[in-house]
Tab-separated table of C-alpha atoms in Angstrom:
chain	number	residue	atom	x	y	z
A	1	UNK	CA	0.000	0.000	0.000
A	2	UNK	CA	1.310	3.411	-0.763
A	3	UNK	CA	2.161	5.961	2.601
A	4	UNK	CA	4.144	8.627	0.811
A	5	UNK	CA	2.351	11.930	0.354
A	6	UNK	CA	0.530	12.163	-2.984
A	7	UNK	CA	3.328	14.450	-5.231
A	8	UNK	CA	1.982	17.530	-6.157
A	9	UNK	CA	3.526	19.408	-9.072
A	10	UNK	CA	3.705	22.950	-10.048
A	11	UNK	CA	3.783	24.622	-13.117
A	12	UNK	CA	3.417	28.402	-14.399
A	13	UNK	CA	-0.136	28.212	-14.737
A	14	UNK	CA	-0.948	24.894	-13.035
A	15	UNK	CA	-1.261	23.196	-9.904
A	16	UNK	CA	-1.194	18.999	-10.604
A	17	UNK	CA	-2.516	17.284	-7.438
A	18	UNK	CA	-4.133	14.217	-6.054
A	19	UNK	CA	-7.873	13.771	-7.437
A	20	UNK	CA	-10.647	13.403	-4.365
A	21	UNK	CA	-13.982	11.982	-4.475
A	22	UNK	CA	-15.007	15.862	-3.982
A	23	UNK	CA	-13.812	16.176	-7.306
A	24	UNK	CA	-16.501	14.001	-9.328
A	25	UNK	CA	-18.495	17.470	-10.295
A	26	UNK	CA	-15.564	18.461	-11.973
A	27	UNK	CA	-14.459	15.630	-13.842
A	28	UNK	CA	-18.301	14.794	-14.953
A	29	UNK	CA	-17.995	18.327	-16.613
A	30	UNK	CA	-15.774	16.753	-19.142
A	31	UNK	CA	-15.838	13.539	-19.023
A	32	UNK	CA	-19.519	14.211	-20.522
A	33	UNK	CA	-18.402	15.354	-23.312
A	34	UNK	CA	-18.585	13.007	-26.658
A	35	UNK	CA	-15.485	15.101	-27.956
A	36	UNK	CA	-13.341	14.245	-24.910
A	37	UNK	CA	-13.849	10.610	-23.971
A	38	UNK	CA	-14.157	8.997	-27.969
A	39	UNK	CA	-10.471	9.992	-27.594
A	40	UNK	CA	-9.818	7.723	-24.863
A	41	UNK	CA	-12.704	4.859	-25.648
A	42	UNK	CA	-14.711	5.389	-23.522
A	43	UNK	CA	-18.691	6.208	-23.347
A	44	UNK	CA	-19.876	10.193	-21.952
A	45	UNK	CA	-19.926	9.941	-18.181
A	46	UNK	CA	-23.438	10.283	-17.387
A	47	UNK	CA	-23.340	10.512	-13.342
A	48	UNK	CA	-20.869	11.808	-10.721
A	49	UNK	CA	-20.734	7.726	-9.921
A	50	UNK	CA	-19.210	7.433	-13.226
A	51	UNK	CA	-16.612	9.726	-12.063
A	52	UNK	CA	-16.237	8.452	-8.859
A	53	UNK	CA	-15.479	5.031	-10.246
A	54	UNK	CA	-12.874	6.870	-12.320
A	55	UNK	CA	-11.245	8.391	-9.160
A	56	UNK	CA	-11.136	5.046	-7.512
A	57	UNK	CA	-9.462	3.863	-10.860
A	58	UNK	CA	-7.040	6.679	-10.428
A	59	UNK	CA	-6.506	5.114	-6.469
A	60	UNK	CA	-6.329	1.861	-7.235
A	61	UNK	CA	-3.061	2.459	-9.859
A	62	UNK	CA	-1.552	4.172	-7.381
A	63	UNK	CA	-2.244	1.992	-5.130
A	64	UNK	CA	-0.604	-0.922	-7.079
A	65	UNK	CA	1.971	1.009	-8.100
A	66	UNK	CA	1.124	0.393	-11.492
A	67	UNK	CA	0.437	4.366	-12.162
A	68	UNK	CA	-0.485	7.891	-11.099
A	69	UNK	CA	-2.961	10.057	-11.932
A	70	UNK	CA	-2.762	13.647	-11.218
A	71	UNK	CA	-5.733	16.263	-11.475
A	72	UNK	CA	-5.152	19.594	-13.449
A	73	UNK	CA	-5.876	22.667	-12.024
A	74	UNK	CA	-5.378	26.453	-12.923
A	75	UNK	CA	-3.650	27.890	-9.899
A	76	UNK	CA	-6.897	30.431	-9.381
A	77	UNK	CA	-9.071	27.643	-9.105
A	78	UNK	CA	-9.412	23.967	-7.350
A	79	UNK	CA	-11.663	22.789	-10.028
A	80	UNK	CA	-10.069	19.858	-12.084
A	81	UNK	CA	-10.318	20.733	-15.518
A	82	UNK	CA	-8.672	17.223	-16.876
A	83	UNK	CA	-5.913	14.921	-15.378
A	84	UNK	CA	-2.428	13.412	-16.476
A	85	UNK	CA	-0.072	11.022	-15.352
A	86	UNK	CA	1.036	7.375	-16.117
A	87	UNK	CA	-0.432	3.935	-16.246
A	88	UNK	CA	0.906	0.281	-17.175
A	89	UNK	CA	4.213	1.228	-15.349
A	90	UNK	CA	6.617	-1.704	-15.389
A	91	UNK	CA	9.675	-1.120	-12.436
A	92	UNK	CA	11.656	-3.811	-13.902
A	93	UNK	CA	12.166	-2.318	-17.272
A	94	UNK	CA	11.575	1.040	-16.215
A	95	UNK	CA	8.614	2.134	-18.558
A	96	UNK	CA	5.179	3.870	-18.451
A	97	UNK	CA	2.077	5.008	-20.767
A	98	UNK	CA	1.637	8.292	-20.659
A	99	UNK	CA	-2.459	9.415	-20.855
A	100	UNK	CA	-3.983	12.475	-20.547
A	101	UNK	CA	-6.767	14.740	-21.523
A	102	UNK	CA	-8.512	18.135	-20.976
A	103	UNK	CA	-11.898	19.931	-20.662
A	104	UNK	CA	-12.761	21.206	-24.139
A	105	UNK	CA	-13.251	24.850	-22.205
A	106	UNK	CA	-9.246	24.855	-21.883
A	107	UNK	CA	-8.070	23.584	-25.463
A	108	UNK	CA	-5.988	25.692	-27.628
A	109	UNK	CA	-4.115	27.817	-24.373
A	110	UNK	CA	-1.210	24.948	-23.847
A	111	UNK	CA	-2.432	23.834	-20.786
A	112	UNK	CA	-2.240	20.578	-21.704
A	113	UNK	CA	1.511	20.826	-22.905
A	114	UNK	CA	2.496	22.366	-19.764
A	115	UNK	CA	0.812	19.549	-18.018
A	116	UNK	CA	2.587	17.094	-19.676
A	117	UNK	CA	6.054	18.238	-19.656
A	118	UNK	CA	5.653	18.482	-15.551
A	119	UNK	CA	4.087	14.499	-15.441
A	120	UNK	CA	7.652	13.808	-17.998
A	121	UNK	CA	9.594	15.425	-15.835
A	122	UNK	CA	8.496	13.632	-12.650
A	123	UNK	CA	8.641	10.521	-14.568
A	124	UNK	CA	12.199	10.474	-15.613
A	125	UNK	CA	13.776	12.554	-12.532
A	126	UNK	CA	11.431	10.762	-9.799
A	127	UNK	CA	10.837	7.407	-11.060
A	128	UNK	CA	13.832	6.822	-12.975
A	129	UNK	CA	12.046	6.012	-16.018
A	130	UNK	CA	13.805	5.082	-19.311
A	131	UNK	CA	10.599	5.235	-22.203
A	132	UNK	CA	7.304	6.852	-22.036
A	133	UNK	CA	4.887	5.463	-24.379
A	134	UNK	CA	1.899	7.108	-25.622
A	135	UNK	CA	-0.599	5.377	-27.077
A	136	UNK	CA	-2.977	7.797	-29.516
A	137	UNK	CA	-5.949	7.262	-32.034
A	138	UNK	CA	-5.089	8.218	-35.780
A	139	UNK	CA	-7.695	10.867	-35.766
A	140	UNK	CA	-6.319	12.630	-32.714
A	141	UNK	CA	-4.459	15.091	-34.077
A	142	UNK	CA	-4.066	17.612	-31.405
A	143	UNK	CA	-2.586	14.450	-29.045
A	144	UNK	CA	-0.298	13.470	-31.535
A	145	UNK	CA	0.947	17.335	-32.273
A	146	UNK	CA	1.561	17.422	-28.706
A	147	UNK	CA	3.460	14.443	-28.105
A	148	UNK	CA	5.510	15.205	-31.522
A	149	UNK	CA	6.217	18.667	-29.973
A	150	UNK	CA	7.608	17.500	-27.130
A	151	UNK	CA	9.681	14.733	-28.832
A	152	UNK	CA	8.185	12.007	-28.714
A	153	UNK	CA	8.649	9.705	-32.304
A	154	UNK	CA	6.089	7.679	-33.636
A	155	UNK	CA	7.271	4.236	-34.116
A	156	UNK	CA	4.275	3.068	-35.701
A	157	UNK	CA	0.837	1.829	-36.128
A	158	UNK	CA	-0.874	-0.822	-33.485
A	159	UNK	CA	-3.765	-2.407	-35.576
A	160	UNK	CA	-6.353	-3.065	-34.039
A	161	UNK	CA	-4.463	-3.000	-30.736
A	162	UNK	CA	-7.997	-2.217	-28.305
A	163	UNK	CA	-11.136	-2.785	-28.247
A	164	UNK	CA	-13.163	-0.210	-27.143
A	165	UNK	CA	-16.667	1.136	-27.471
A	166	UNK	CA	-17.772	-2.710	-29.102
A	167	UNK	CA	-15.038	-2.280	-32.377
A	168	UNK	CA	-11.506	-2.653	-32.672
A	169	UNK	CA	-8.939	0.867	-32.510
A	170	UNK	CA	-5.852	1.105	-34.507
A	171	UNK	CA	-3.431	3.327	-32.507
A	172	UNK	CA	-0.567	4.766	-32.883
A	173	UNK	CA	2.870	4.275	-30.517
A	174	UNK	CA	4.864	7.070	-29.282
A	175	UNK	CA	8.080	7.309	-27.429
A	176	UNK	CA	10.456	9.283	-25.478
A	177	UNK	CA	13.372	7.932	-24.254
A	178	UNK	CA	14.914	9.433	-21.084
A	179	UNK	CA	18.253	10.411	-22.923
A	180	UNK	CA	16.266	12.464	-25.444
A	181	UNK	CA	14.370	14.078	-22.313
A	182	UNK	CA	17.148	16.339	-19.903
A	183	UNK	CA	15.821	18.944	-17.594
A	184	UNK	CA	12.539	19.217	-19.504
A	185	UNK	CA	14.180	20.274	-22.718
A	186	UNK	CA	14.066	17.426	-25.437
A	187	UNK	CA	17.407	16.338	-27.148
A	188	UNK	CA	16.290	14.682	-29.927
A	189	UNK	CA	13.437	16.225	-31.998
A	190	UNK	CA	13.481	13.599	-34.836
A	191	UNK	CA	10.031	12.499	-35.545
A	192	UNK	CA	8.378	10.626	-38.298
């Protein structure tokens, strides 16, 4: 079971912290929306249960070690307006999946960018990590922009790698390997 504090990170606009059950309102805000969650196969949240069973999701990793979830926040504001962090994290070979997403109310600003490069940092510096994988949807092309961006490389297409929704999703795999990533500044910005 996990006893160290929950990490909080801080960024120039953000505040990433641990997501409470007195969060649901805010994550049902967004999690409703069709434009957010067909991104990350899922179905539109219809109840603050549905977010509280994705808060105890967000526990459980933690729990198991297999992840962490952080909430975003703007800095004027305790309202979660999406979340970021890591799942599928294997210790022994010292990788994660990177996932993330945001309310549609905050696209286009680089929120989600700044979010990002905090959860990379933590994950290489912190946790030692050696690869990040991202795993992204061919028609998400504001994901795959960001990961590219920060320098992540697509190393190809997954076919039908997930099922989701009742059909089978292609997606595509990204990667950033620690040695590309040094004090938040990529090294290597070749990308296909």
């Amino acid at each position: 079971m996990t006893t160290l504090a929950f990490p909080v990170l801080t960024t120039t606009r953000l505040t990433l912290r641990e997501v409470t059950p007195l969060d649901a309102p805010s994550l049902l805000t967004y999690l409703a929306d069709e434009r957010v969650v067909t991104q990350m196969g899922l179905d539109p949240f219809q109840t603050e249960a549905d977010a509280l069973d994705e808060i105890n999701w967000y526990h459980s990793i933690r729990t198991e070690q297999t992840g962490l979830r952080w909430g975003i926040t703007e800095h004027a504001t305790s309202d979660i307006i999406g979340s970021c962090g890591f799942l599928n994290r294997s210790s022994r070979h010292q990788r994660a999946e990177l996932g993330f997403e945001l309310s549609p109310a905050h696209w286009g600003k680089g929120l989600a960018q700044e979010a990002v490069r905090a959860v990379l940092a933590h994950g290489f510096n912190e946790w030692d990590l050696n690869r990040i994988e991202a795993l992204v949807l061919p028609d998400n092309t504001a994901s795959q922009r960001l990961l590219e961006r920060l320098g992540f490389q697509r190393e190809g297409l997954l076919r039908q790698y997930e099922k989701t929704r009742g059909q089978f999703d292609d997606l595509y795999m990204y990667s950033l390997l620690k040695a590309e990533w040094q004090d938040g500044s990529v090294h290597n910005k070749n990308t296909l």
